mmCIF file of C-alpha atoms in Angstrom:
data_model
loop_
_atom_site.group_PDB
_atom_site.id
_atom_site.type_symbol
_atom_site.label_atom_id
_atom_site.label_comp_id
_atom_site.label_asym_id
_atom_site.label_seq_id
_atom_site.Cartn_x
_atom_site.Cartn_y
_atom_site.Cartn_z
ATOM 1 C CA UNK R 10 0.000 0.000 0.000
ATOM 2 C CA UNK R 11 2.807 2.283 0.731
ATOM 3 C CA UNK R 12 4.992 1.267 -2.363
ATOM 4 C CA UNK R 13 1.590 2.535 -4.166
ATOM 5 C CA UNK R 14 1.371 5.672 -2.712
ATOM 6 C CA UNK R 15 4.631 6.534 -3.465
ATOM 7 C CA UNK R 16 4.683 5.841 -7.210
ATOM 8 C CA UNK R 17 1.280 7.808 -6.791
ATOM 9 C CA UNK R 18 2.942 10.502 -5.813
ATOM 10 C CA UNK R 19 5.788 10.107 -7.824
ATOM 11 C CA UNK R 20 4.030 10.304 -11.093
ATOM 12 C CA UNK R 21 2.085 13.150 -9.826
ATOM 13 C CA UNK R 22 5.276 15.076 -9.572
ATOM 14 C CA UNK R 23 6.904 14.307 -12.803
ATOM 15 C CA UNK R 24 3.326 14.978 -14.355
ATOM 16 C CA UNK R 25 3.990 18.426 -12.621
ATOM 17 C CA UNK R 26 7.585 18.576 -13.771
ATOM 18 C CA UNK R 27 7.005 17.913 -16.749
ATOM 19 C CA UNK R 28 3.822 20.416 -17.623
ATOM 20 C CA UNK R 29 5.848 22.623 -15.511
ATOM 21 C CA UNK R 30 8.665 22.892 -17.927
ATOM 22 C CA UNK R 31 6.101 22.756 -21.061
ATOM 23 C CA UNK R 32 4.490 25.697 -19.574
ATOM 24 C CA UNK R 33 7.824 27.745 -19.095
ATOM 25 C CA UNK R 34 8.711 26.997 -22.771
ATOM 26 C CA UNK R 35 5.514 28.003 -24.040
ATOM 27 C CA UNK R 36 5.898 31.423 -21.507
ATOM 28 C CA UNK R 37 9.212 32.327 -23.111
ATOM 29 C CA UNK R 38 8.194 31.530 -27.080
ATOM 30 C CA UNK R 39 4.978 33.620 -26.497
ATOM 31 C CA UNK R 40 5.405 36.286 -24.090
ATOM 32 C CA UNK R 41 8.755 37.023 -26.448
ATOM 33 C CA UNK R 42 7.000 37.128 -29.537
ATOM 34 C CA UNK R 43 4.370 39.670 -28.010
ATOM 35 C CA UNK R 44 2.040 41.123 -30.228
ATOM 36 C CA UNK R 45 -0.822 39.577 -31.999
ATOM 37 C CA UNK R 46 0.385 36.062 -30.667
ATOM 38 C CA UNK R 47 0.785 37.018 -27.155
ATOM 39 C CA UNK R 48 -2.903 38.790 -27.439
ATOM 40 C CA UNK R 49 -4.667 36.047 -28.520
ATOM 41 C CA UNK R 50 -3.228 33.979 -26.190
ATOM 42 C CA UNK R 51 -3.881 35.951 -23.472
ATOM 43 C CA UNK R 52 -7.445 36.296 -24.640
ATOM 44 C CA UNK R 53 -8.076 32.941 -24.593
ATOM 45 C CA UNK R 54 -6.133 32.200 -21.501
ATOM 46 C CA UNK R 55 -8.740 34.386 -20.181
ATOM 47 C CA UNK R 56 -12.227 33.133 -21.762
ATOM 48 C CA UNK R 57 -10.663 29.807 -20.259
ATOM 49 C CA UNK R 58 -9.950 31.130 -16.542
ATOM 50 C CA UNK R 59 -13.414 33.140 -16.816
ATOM 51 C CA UNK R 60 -15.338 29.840 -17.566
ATOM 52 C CA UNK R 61 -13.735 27.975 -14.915
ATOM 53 C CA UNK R 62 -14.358 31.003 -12.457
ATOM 54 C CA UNK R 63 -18.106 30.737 -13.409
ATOM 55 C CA UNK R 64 -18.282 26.889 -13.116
ATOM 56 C CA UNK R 65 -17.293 26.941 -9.617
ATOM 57 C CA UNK R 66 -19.714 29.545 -9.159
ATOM 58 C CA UNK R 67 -22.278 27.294 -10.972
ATOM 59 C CA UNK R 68 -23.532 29.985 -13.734
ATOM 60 C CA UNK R 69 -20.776 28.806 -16.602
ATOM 61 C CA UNK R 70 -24.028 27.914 -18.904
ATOM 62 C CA UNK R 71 -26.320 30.537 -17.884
ATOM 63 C CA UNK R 72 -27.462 33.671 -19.592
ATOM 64 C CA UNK R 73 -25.607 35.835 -17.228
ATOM 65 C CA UNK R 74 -22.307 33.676 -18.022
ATOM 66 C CA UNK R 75 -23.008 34.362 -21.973
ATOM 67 C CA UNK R 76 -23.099 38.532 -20.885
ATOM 68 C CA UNK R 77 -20.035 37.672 -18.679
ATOM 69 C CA UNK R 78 -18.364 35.986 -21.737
ATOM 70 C CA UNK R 79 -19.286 38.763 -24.546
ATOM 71 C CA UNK R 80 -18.176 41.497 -22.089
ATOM 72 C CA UNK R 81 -14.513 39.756 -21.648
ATOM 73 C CA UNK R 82 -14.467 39.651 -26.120
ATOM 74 C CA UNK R 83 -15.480 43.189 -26.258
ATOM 75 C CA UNK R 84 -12.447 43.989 -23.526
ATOM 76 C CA UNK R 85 -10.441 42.294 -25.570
ATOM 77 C CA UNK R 86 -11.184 44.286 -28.576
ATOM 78 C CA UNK R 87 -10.796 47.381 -26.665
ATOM 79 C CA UNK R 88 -7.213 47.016 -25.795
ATOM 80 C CA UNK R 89 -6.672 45.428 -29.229
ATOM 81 C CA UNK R 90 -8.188 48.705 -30.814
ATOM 82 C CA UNK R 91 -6.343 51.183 -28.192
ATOM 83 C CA UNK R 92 -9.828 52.019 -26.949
ATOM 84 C CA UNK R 93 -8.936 52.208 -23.735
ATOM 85 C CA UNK R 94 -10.899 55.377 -22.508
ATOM 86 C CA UNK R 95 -14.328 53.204 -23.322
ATOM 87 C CA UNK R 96 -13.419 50.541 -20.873
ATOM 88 C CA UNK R 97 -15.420 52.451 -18.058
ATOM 89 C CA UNK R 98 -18.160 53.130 -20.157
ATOM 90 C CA UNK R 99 -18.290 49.419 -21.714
ATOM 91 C CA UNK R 100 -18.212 48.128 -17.719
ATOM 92 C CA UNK R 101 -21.517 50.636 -17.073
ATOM 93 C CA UNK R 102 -22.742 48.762 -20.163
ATOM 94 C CA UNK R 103 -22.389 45.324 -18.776
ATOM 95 C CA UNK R 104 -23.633 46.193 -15.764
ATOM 96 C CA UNK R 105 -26.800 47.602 -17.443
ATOM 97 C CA UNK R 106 -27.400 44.502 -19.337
ATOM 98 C CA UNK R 107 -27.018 42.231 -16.550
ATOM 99 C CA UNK R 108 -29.439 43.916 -14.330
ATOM 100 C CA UNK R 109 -31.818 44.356 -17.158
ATOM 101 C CA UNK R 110 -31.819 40.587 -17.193
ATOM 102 C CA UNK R 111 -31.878 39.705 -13.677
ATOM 103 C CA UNK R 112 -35.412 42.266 -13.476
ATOM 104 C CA UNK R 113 -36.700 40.752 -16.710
ATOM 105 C CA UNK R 114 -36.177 37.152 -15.780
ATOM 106 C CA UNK R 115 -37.173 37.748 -11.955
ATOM 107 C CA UNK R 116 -36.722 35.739 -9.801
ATOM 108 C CA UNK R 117 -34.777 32.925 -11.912
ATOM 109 C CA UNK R 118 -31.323 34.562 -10.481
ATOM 110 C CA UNK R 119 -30.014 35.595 -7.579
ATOM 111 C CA UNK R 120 -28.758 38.865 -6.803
ATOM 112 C CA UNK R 121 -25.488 36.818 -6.199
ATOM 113 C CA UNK R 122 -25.350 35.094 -9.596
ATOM 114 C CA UNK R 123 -25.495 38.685 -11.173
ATOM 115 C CA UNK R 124 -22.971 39.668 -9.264
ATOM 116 C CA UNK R 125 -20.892 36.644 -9.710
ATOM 117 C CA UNK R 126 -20.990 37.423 -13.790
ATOM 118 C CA UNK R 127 -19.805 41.126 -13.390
ATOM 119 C CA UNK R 128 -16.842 40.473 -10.750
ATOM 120 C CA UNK R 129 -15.781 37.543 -12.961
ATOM 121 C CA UNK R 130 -15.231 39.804 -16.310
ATOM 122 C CA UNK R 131 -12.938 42.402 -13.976
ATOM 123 C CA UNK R 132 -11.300 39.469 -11.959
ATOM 124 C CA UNK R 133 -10.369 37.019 -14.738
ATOM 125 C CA UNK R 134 -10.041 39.428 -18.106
ATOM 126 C CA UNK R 135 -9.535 42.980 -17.032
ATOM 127 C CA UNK R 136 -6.716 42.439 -14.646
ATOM 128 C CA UNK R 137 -5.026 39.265 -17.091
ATOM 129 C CA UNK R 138 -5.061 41.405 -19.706
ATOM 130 C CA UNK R 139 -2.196 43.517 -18.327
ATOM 131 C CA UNK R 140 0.117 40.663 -19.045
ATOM 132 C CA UNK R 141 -0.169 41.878 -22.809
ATOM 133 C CA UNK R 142 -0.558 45.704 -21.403
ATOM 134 C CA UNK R 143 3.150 45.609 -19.716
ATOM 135 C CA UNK R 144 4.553 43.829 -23.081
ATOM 136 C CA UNK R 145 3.151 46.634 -24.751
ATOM 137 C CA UNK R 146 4.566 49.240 -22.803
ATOM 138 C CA UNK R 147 8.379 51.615 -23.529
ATOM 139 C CA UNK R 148 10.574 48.638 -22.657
ATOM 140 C CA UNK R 149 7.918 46.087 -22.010
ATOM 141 C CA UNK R 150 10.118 43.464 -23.833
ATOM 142 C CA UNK R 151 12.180 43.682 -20.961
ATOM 143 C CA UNK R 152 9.562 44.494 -18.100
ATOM 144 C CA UNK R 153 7.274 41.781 -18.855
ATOM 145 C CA UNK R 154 9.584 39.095 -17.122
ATOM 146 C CA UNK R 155 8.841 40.958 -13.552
ATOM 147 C CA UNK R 156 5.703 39.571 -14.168
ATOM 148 C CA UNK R 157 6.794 36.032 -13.953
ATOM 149 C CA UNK R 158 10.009 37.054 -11.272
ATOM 150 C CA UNK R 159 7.205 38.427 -8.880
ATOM 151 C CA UNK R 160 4.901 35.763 -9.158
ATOM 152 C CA UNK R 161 6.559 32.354 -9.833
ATOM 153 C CA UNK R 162 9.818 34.031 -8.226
ATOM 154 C CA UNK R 163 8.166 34.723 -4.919
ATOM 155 C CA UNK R 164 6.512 31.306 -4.950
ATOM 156 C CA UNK R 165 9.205 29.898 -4.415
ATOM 157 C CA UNK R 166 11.395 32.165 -2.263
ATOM 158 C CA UNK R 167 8.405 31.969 0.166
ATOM 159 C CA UNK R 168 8.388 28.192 0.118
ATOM 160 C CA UNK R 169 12.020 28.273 0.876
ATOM 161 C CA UNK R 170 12.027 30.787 3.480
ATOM 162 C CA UNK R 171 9.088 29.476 5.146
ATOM 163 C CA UNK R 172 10.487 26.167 5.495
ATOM 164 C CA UNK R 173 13.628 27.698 6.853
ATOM 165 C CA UNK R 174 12.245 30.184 9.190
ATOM 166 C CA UNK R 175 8.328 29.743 9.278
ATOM 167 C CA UNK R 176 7.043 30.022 12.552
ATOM 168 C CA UNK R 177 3.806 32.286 12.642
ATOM 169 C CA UNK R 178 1.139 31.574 10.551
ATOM 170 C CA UNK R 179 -0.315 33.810 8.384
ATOM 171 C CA UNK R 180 -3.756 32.775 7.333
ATOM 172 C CA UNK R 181 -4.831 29.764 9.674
ATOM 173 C CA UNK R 182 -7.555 29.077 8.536
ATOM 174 C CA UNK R 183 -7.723 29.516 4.724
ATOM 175 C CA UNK R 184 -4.032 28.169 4.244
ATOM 176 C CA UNK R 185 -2.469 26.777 7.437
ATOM 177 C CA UNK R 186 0.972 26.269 5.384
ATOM 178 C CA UNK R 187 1.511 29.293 4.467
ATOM 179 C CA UNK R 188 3.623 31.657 7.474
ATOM 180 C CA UNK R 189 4.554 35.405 7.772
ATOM 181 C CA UNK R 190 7.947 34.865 7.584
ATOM 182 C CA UNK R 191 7.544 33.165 4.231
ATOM 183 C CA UNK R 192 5.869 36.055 3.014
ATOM 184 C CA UNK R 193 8.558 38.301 3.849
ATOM 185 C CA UNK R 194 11.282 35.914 2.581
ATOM 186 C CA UNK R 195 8.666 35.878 -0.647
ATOM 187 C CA UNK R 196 8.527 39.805 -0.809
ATOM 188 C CA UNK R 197 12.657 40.289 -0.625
ATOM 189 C CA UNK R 198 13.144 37.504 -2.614
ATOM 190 C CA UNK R 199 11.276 38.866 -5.450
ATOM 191 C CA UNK R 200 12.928 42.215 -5.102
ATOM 192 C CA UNK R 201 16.083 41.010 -5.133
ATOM 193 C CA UNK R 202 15.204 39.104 -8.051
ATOM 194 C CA UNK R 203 13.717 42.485 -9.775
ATOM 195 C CA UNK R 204 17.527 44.164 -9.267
ATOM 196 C CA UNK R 205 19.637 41.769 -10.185
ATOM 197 C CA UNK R 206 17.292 41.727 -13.713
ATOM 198 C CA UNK R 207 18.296 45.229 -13.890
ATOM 199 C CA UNK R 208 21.548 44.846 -13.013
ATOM 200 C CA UNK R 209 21.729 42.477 -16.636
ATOM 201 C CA UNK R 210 19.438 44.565 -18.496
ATOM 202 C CA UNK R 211 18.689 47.676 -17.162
ATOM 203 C CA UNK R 212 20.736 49.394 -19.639
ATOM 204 C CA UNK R 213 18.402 48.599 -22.129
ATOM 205 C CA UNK R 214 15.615 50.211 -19.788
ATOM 206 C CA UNK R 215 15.701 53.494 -21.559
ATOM 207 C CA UNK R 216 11.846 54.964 -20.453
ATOM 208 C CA UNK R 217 13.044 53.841 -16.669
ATOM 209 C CA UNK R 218 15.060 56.393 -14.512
ATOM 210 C CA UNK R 219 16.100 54.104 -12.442
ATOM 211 C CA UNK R 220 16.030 50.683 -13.485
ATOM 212 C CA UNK R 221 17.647 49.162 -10.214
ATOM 213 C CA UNK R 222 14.693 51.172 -8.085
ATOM 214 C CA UNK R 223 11.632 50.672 -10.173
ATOM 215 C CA UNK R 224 12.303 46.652 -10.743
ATOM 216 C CA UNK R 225 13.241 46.188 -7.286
ATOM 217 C CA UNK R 226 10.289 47.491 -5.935
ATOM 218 C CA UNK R 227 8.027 46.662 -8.936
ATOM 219 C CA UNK R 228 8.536 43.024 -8.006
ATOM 220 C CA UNK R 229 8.422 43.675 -4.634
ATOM 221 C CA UNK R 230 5.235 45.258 -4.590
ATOM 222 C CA UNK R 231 3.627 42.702 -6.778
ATOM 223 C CA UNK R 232 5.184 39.668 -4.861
ATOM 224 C CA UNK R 233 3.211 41.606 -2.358
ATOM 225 C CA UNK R 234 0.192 41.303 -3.816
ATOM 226 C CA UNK R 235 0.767 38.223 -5.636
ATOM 227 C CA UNK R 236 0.126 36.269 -2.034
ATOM 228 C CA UNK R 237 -3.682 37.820 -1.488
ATOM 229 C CA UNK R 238 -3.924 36.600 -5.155
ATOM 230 C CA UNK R 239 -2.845 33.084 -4.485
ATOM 231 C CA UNK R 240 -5.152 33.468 -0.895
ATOM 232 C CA UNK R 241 -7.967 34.918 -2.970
ATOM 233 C CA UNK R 242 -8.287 32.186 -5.331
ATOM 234 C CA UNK R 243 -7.617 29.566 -2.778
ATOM 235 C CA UNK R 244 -10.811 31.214 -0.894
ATOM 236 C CA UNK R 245 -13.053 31.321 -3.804
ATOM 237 C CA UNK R 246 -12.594 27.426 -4.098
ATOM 238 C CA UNK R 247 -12.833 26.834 -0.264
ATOM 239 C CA UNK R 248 -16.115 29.156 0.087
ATOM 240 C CA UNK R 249 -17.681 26.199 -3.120
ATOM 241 C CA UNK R 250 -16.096 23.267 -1.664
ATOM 242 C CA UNK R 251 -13.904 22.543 -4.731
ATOM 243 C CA UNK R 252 -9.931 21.399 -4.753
ATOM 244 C CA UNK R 253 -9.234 22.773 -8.177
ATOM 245 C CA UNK R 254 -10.667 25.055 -10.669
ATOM 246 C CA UNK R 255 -10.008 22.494 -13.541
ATOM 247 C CA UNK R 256 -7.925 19.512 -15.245
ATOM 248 C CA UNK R 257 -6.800 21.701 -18.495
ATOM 249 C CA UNK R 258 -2.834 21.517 -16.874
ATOM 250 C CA UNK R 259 -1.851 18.028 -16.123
ATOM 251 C CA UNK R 260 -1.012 18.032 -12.561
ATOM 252 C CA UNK R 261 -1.142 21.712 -11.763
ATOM 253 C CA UNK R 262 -5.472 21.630 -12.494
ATOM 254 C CA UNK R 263 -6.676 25.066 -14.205
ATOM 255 C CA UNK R 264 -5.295 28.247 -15.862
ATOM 256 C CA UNK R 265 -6.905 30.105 -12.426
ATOM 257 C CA UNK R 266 -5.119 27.393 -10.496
ATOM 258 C CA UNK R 267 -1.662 28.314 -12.177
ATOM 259 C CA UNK R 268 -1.976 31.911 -12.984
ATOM 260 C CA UNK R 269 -4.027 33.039 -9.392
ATOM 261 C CA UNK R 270 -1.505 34.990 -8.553
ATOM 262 C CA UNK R 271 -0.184 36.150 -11.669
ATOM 263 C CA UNK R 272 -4.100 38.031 -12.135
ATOM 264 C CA UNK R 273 -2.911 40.225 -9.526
ATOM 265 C CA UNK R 274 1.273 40.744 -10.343
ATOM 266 C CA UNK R 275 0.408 41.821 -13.891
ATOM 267 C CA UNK R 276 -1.616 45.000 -12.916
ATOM 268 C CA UNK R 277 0.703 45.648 -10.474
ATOM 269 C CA UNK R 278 3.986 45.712 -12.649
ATOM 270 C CA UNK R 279 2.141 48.056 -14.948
ATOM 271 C CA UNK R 280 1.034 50.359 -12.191
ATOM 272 C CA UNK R 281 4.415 50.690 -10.556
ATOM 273 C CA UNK R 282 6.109 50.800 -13.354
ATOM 274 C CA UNK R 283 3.933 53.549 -14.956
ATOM 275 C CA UNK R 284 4.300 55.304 -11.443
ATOM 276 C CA UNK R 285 8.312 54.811 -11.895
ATOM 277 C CA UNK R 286 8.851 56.206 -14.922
#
């Protein structure tokens, strides 16, 4: 029984190995290409995390999903067109339509389920998106990686430094693991990370003041935030009594499983960065 178990597990973590490395290939080819590759991508990274958002939330095949669905294309086509100053007014629309259907339909939906629909479209697509935003920005060739350093980077800096040093837990309840001195040793990890990028490239950094400054603390910032990313998602699933949000990455489970904290590291690059510059 024992022998079984462990071959269990050690299948389960060359499965992860091995989509682990796929995944990092695939990051590399697309997010370096940029452009029209790295947009579609990234929408459809994005339809995928919203439907698996609204499955857990049991409203993937509803009416209100479709709105939720339609809203993340016309996003899309937004940032595609440089439309950017109609976002606001295209959320107001969404909203509008969604409440027009919950009062027409009443009471088929919940009040919750409407909700659900619009968080999803600013949870999932809006804040993903910025993955393609930073690429697109002065120098985003470069800055994009602080994406990946602050998320994946801090990951495992707080693993490391947790099991090192970990004595006070963080969040209990919703992730018992997880301790506040990993979270530091996540935070400076992922700073350090961001400087020693610029110490390699931050020549080529020429919209940056300071690119030792603004990539230390962009990553640090978003390694930050990166954590109530990873908590947030893990709460979502907890609150709907699920273990992951789907199967579509052997051994990892779904894009929201793999890129939870990534959702929130994107819009934070962008926003420090724009703030740095």
């Amino acid at each position: 029984m024992a022998a079984g178990f462990k071959d269990g597990g050690g299948c389960m973590f060359t499965t992860r190995l091995i989509s682990g490395i796929i995944l990092v290939v695939l990051a590399v080819l697309i997010v370096g290409a940029g452009g029209s590759l790295l947009f579609v991508v990234n929408g459809a990274v994005s339809m995928v995390g919203l439907f698996e958002l609204y499955r857990v939330l049991k409203i993937e095949r509803t009416p209100l999903a479709a709105i939720g669905y339609l809203a993340c294309g016309v996003y899309y086509g937004l940032i595609w067109f440089d439309g950017h100053e109609y976002v606001t007014l295209m959320a107001i629309g969404v909203l509008m339509c969604l409440m027009s259907f919950y009062v027409f339909t009443f009471p088929k939906y919940k009040t919750e389920e409407v909700t659900a629909a619009f968080f999803g479209v600013f949870y999932v697509a809006v804040m993903l998106s910025y993955l393609y935003q930073v690429r697109q920005m002065p120098d985003g060739a470069y800055l994009v990686w602080l994406i990946f350093f602050s998320s994946w980077g801090c990951d495992t800096c707080a693993y490391c430094a947790g099991k090192l040093f970990g004595k006070h837990k963080m969040t209990p309840t919703l992730s018992p693991k997880k301790t506040i001195e990993g979270a530091v040793g996540g935070v400076a990890g992922a700073a350090v990370l961001g400087y020693a990028y610029a110490a390699l490239l931050g020549h080529e950094m020429m919209e940056l003041r300071n690119p030792y400054v603004a990539c230390a603390l962009a990553c640090g910032v978003a390694a930050l935030i990166s954590q109530v990313g990873d908590l947030a998602a893990s709460a979502i699933k907890r609150n709907h009594q699920v273990k992951d949000y789907g199967h579509l990455i052997p051994g990892h489970g779904g894009i929201l499983d793999r890129f939870d904290s990534m959702i929130f590291t994107a819009p934070a690059i962008y926003l420090v960065i724009t703030l740095a510059r």
